[in-house]
mmCIF file of C-alpha atoms in Angstrom:
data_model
loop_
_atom_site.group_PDB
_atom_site.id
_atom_site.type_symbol
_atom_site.label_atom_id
_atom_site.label_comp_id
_atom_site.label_asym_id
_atom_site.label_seq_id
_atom_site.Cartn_x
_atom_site.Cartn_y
_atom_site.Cartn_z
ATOM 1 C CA UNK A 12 42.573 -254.314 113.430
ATOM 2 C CA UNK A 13 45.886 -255.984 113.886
ATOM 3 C CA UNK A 14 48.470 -253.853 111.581
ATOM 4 C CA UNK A 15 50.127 -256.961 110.367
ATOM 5 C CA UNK A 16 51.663 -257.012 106.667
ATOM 6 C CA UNK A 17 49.795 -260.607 105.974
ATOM 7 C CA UNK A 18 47.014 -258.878 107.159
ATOM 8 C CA UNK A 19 47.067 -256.030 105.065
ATOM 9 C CA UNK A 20 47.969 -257.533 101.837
ATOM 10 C CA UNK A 21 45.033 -259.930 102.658
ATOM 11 C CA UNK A 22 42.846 -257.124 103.553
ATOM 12 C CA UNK A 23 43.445 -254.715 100.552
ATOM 13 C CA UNK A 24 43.880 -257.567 98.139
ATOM 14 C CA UNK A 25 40.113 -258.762 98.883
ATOM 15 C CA UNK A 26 38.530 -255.523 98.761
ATOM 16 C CA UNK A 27 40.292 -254.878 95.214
ATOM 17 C CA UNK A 28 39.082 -258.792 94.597
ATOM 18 C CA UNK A 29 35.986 -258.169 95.530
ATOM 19 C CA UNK A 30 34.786 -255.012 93.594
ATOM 20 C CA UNK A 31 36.418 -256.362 90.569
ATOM 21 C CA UNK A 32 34.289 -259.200 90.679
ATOM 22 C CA UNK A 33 31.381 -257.328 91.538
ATOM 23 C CA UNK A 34 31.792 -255.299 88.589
ATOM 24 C CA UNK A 35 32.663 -258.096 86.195
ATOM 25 C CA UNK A 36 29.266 -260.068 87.519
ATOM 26 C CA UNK A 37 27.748 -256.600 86.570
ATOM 27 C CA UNK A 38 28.519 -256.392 83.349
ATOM 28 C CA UNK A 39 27.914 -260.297 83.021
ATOM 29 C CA UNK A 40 24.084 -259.439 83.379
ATOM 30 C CA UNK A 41 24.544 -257.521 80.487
ATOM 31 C CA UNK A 42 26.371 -259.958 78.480
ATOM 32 C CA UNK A 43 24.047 -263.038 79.607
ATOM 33 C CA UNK A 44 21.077 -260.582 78.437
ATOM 34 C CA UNK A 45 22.413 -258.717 75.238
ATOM 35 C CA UNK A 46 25.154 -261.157 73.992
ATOM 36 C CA UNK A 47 24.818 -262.288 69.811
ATOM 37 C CA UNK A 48 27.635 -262.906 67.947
ATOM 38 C CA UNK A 49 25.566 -262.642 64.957
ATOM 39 C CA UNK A 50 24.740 -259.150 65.715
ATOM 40 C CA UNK A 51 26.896 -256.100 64.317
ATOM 41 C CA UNK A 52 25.406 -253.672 66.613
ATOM 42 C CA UNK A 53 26.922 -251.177 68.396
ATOM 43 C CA UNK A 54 26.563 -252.776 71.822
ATOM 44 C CA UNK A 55 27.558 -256.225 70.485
ATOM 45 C CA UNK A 56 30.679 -254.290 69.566
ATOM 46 C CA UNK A 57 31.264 -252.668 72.890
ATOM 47 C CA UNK A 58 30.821 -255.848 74.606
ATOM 48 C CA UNK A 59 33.154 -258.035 72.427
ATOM 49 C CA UNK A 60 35.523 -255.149 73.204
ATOM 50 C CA UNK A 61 34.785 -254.828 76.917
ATOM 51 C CA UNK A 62 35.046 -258.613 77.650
ATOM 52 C CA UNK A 63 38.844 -258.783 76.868
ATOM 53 C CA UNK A 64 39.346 -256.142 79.813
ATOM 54 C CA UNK A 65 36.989 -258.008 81.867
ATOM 55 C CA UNK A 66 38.597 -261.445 81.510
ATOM 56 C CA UNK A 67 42.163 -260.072 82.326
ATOM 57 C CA UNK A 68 41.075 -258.352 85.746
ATOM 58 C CA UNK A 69 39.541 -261.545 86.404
ATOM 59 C CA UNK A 70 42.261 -263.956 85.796
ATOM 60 C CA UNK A 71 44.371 -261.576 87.924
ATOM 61 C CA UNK A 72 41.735 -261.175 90.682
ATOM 62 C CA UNK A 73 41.169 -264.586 90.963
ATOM 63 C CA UNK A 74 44.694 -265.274 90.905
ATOM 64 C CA UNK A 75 45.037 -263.772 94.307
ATOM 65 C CA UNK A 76 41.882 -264.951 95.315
ATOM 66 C CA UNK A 77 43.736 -268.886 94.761
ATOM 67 C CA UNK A 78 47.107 -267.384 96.557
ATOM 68 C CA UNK A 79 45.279 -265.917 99.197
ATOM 69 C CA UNK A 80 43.945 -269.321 100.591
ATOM 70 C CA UNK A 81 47.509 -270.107 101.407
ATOM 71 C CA UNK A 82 48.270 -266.367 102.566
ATOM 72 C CA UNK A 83 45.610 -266.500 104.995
ATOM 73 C CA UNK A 84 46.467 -269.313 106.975
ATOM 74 C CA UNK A 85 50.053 -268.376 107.085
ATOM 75 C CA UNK A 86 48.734 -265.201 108.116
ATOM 76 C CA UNK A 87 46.700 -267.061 110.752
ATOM 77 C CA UNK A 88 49.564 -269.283 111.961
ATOM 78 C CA UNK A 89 51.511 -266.212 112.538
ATOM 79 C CA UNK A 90 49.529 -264.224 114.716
ATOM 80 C CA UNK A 91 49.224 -267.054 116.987
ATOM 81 C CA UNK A 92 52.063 -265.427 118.573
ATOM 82 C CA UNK A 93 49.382 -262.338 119.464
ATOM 83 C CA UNK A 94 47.289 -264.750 121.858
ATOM 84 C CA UNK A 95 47.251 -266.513 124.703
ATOM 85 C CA UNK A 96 46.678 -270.123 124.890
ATOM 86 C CA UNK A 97 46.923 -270.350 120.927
ATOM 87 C CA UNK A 98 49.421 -272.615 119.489
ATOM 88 C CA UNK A 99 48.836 -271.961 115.983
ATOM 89 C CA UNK A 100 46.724 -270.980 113.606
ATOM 90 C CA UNK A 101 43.895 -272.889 115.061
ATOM 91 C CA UNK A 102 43.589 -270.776 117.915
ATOM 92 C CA UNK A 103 43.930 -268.080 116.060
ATOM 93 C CA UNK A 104 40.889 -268.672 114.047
ATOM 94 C CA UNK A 105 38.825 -269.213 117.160
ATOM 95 C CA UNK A 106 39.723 -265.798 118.886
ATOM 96 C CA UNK A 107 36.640 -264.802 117.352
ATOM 97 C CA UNK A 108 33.628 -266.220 115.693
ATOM 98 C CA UNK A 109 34.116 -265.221 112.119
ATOM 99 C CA UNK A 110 37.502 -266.956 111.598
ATOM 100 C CA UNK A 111 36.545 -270.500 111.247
ATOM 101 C CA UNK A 112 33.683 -269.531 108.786
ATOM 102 C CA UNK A 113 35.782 -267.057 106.839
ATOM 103 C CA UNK A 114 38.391 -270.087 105.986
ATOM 104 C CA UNK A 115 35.293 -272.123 104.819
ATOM 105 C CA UNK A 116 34.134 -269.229 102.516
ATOM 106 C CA UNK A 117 38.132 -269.054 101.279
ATOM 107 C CA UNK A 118 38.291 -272.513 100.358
ATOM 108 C CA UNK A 119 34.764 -272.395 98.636
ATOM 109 C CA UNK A 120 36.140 -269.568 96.524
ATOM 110 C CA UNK A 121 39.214 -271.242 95.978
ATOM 111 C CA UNK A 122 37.799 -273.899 94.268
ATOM 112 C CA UNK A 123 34.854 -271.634 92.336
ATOM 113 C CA UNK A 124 38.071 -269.213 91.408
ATOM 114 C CA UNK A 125 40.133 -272.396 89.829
ATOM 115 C CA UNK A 126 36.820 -273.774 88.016
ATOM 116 C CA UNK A 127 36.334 -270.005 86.373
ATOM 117 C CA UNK A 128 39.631 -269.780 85.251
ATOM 118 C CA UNK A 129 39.721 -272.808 83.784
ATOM 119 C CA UNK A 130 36.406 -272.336 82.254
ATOM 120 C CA UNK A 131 37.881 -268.591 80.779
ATOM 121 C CA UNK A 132 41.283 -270.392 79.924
ATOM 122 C CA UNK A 133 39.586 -272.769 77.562
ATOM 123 C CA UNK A 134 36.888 -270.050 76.159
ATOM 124 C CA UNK A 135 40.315 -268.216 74.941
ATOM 125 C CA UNK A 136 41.124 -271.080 72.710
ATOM 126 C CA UNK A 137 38.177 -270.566 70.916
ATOM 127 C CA UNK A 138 38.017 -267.724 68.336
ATOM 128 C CA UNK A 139 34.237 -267.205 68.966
ATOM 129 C CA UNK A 140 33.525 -267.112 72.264
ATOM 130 C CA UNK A 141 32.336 -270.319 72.747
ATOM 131 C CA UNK A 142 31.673 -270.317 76.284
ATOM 132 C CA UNK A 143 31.336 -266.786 77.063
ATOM 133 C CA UNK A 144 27.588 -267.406 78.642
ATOM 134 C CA UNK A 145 28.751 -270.061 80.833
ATOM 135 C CA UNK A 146 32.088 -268.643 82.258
ATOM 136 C CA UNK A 147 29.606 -265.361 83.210
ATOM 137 C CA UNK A 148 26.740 -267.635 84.698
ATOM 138 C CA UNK A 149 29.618 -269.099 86.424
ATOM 139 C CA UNK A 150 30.193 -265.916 87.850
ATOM 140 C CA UNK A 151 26.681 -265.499 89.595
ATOM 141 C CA UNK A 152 28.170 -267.639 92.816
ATOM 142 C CA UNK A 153 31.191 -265.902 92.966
ATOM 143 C CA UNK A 154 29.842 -262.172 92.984
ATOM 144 C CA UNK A 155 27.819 -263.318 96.569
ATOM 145 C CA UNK A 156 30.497 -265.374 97.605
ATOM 146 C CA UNK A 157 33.346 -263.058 97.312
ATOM 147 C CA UNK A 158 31.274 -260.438 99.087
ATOM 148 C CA UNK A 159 30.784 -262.391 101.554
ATOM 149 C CA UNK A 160 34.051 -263.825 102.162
ATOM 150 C CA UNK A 161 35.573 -259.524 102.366
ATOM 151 C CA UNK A 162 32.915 -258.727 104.891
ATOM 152 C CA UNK A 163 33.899 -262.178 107.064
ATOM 153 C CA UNK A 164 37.572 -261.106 106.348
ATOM 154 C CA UNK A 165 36.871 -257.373 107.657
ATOM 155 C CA UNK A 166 34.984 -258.513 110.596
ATOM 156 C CA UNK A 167 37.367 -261.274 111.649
ATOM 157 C CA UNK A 168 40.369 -259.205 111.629
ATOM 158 C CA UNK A 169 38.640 -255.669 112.972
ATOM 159 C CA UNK A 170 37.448 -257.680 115.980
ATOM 160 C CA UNK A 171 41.017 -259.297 116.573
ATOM 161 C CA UNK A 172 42.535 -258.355 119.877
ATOM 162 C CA UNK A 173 46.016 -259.096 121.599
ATOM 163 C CA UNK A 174 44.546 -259.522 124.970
ATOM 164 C CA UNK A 175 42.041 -261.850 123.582
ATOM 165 C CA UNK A 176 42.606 -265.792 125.423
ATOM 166 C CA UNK A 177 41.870 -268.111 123.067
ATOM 167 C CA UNK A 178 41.766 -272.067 122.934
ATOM 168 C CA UNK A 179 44.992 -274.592 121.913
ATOM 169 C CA UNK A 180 44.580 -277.034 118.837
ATOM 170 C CA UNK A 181 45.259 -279.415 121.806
ATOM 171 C CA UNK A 182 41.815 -278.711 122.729
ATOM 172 C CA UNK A 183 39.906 -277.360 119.734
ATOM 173 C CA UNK A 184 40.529 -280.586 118.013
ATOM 174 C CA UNK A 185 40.332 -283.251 121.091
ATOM 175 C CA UNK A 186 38.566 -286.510 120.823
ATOM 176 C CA UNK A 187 36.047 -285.479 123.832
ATOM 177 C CA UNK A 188 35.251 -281.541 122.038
ATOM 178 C CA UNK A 189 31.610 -280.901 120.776
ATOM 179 C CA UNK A 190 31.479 -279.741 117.319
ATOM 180 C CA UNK A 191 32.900 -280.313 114.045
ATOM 181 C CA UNK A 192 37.033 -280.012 115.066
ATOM 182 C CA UNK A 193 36.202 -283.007 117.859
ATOM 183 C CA UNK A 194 33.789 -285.044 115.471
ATOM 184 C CA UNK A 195 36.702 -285.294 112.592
ATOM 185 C CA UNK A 196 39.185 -285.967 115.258
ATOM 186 C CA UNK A 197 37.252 -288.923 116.612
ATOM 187 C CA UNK A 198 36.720 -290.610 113.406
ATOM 188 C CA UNK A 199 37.489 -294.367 113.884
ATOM 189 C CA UNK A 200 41.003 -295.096 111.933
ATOM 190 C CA UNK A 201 40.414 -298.614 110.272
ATOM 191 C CA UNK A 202 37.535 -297.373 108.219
ATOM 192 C CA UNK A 203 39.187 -293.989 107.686
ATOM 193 C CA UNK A 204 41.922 -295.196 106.611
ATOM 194 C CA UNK A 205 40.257 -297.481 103.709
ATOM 195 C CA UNK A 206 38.246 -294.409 102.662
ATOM 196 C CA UNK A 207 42.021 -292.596 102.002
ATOM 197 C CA UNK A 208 43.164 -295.158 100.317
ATOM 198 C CA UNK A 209 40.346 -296.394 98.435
ATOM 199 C CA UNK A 210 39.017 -292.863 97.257
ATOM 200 C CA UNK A 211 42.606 -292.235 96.617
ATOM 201 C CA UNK A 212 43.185 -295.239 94.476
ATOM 202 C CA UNK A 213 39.870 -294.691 92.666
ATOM 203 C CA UNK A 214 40.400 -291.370 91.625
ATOM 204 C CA UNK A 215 43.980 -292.270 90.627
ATOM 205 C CA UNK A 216 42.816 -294.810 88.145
ATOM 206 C CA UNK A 217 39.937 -292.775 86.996
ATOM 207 C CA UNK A 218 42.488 -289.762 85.920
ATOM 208 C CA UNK A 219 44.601 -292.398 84.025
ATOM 209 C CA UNK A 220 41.798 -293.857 82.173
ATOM 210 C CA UNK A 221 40.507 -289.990 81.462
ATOM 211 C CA UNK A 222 43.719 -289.028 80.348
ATOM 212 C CA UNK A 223 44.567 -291.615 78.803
ATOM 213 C CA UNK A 224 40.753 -292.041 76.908
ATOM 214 C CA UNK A 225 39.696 -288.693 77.495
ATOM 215 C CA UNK A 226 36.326 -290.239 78.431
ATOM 216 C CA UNK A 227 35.455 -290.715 81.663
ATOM 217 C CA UNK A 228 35.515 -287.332 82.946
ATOM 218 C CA UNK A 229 32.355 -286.915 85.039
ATOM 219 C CA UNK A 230 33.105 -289.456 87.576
ATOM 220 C CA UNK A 231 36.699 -288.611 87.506
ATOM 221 C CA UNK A 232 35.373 -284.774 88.649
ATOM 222 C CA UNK A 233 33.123 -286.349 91.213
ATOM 223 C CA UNK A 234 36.127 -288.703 92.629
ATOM 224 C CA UNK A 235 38.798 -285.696 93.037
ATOM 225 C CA UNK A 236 36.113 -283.511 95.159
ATOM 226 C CA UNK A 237 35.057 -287.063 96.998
ATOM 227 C CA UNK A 238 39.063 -287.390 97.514
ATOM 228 C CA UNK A 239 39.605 -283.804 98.579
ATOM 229 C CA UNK A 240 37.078 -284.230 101.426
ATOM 230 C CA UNK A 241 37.699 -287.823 102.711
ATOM 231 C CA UNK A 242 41.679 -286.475 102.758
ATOM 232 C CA UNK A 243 40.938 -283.603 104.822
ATOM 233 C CA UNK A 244 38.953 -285.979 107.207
ATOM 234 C CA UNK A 245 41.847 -288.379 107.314
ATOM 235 C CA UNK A 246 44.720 -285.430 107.519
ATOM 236 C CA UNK A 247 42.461 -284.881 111.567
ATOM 237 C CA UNK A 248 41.507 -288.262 112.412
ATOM 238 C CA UNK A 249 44.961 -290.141 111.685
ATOM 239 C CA UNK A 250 47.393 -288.974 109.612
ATOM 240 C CA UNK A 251 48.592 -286.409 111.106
ATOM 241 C CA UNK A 252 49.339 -288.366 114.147
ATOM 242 C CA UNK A 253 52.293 -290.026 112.242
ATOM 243 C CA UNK A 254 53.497 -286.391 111.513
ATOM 244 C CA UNK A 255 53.326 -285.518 115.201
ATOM 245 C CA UNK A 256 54.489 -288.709 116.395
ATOM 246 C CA UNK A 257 51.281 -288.179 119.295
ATOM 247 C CA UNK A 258 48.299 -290.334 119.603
ATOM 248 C CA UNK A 259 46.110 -286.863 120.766
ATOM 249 C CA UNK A 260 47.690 -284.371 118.901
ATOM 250 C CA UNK A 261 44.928 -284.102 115.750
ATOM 251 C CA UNK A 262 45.450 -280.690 114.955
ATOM 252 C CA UNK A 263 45.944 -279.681 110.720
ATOM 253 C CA UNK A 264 47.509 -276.557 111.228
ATOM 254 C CA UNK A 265 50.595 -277.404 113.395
ATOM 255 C CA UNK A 266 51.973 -279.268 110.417
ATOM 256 C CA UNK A 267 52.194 -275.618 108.595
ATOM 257 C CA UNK A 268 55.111 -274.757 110.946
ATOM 258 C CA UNK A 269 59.046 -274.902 111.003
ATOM 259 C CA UNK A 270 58.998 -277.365 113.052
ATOM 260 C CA UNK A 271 57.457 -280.296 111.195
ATOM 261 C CA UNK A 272 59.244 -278.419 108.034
ATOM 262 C CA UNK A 273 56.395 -276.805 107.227
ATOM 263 C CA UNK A 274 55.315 -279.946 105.381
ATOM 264 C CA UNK A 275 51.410 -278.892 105.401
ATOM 265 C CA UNK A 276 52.143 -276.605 102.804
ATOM 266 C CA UNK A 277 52.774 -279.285 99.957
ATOM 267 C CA UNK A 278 49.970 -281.238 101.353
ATOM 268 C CA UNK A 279 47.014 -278.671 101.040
ATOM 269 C CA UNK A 280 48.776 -277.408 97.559
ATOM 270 C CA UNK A 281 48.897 -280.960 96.029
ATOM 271 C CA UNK A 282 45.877 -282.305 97.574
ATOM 272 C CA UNK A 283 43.717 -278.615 96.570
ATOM 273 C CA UNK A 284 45.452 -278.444 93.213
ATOM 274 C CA UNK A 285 44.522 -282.256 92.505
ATOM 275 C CA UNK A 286 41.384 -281.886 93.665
ATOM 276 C CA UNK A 287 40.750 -278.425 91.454
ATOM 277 C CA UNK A 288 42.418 -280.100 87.872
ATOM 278 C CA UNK A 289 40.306 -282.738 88.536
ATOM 279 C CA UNK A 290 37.224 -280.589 88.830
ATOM 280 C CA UNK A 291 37.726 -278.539 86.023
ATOM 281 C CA UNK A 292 37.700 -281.466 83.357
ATOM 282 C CA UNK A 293 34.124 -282.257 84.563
ATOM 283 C CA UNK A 294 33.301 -278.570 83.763
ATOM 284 C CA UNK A 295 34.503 -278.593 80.356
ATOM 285 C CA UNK A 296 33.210 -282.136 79.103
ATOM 286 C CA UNK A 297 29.629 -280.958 77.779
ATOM 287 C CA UNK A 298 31.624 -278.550 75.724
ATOM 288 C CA UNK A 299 34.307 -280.667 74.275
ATOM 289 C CA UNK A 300 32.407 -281.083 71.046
ATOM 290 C CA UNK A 301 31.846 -277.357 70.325
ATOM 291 C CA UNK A 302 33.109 -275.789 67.417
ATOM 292 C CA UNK A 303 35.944 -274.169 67.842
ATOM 293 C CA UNK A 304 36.809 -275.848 71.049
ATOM 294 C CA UNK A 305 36.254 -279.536 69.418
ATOM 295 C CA UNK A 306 39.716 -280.259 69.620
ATOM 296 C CA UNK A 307 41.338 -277.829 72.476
ATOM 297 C CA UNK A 308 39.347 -279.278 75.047
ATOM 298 C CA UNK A 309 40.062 -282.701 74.961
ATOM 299 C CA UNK A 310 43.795 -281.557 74.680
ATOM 300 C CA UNK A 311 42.988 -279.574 77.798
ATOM 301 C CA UNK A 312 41.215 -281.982 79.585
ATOM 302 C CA UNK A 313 44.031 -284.409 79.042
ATOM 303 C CA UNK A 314 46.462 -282.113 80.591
ATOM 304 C CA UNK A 315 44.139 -281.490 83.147
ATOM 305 C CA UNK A 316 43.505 -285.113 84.250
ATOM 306 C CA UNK A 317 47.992 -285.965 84.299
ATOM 307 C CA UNK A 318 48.262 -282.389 86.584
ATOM 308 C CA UNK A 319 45.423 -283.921 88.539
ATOM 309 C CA UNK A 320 47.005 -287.293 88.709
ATOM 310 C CA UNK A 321 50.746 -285.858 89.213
ATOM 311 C CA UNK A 322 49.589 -283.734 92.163
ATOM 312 C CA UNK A 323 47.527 -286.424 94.166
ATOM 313 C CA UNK A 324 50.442 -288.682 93.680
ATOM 314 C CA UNK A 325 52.698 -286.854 94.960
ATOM 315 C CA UNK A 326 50.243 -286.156 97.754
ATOM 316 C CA UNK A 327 49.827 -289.665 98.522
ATOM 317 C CA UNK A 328 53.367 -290.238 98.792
ATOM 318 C CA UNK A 329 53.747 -287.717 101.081
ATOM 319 C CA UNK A 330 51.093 -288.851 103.254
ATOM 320 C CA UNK A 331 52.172 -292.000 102.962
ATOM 321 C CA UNK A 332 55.702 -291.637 103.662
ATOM 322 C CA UNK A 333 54.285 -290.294 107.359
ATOM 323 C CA UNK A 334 52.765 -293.147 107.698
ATOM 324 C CA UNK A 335 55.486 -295.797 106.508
ATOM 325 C CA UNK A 336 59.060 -294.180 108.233
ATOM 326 C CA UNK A 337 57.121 -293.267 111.416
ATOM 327 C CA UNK A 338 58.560 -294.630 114.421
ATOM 328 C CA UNK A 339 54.834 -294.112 115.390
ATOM 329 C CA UNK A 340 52.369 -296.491 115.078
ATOM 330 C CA UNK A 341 48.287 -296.515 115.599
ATOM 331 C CA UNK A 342 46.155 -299.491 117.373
ATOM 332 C CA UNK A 343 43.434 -300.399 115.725
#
């Protein structure tokens, strides 16, 4: 293993992650089996008790688990340095097979981390637990997950090596490459483009009318994942060409560097934090009309749907700035 202080953090902070989890999803079992509020027994006791300490490790371990998305591919980008033929953190990544896979598994649990704390964020407004079930069922994916992701993490960094020559974005995300990285960079423009723009446009007006109606928050939660996908399609297959000012260059990790200002930073943030607020109002509408909760949820889902808004705005304009101020400039 590379003894690298992103690496580290990243290491020890997922194995902490990790067990915590584990034993929260643990005693979840135990509170999905054995939970009435009704009851005055002894083990209702010790579980209302217990679930206060349960909920804080959480938030905090799922915290970092949101953080460490960003941490890792920093991480990533600055190891490049360790290989030949890598660039950036794309090449990276593909000095060994676990490294693509492992950011896949982070960005799953990025977005099951946000939902949960969400969930466990509006469940403390209540002063009876009203979604104490749920937010532990939602932990059932997580537990596997989160596993997962530390023993991807372990095995991708253990089997890093300095003398290890790996492949340039240049390459990895070429129009003529099999796979995945070549198939998103070939994507026709014209039609990609609409599909920014129109997703982007839809979900915009959908988190007005939701935050402005508070209705309308199922396809407004469908719309900001839709938008989250079809804008990581379009960062490959054309937008960051206007960053790069190069008609081949596809790559959507260069744009995390000093030298393009390290502008992918704001980009993922806005575009993953949109896409998460927008999520999370979905998640809470079949509760909004439960007890306790019958009037912080809408209030929450509200706020939800103008962070949601705000942050894809502001991604838009940044994407669109590119695009606009560019001396460069795409054939159809």
């Amino acid at each position: 293993m590379i003894m690298h202080p992103g690496v580290l953090a990243l290491f020890t902070g997922s194995l902490l992650t990790s067990a915590m989890i584990l034993y929260a999803g643990w005693y979840g079992v135990r509170i999905l089996r054995n939970w009435d509020l009704s009851s005055g027994s002894e083990l209702q006791l010790a579980l209302e008790k217990r679930t206060y300490l349960i909920s804080t490790l959480l938030t905090y371990a799922l915290g970092f688990e949101l953080i460490s998305l960003f941490l890792f591919v920093f991480t990533a980008d600055r190891l490049h340095l360790l290989f030949s033929g890598a660039m950036c953190a794309a090449g990276t990544l593909n000095a060994n097979g676990f490294g693509y896979p492992l950011l896949i598994l982070k960005l799953v649990n990025f977005l099951l981390a946000g939902i949960w704390l969400i969930v466990n964020h509006a469940d403390n407004q209540g002063y009876d637990y009203p979604l104490i079930r749920f937010k532990y069922l939602l932990l059932v994916p997580l537990v596997p997950w989160s596993l997962l992701e530390f023993s991807y993490l372990f095995a991708y960094f253990s089997g890093l090596h300095a003398d290890v020559i790996t492949s340039c974005c240049g390459s990895l995300f070429s129009l003529e490459r099999p796979g995945i990285a070549g198939d998103l960079a070939s994507l026709p423009v014209e039609p990609m483009r609409l599909a920014f723009f129109g997703t982007l446009a839809a979900t915009l007006v959908s988190g007005l009318y939701s935050w402005r109606s508070g209705k309308g928050c199922y396809p407004f939660a469908v719309l900001s994942l839709a938008t989250l996908l079809v804008s990581l399609a379009s960062l490959v297959s054309f937008i960051c060409l206007y960053i790069y000012q190069l008609p081949s260059h596809h790559c959507p990790f260069c744009i995390l560097q000093g030298e393009y200002h390290y502008l992918g930073y704001p980009i993922y943030a806005t575009l993953l934090g949109g896409a998460l607020a927008g999520m999370g109002t979905g998640f809470l509408h079949p509760w909004r009309r439960r007890g306790s909760l019958s009037r912080a949820i809408p209030r929450l889902q509200r706020r939800l749907a103008a962070t949601s808004v705000l942050l894809f705005a502001v991604f838009l304009a940044i994407a669109s700035y590119q695009m606009i101020f560019s001396p460069f400039r795409l054939g159809r």
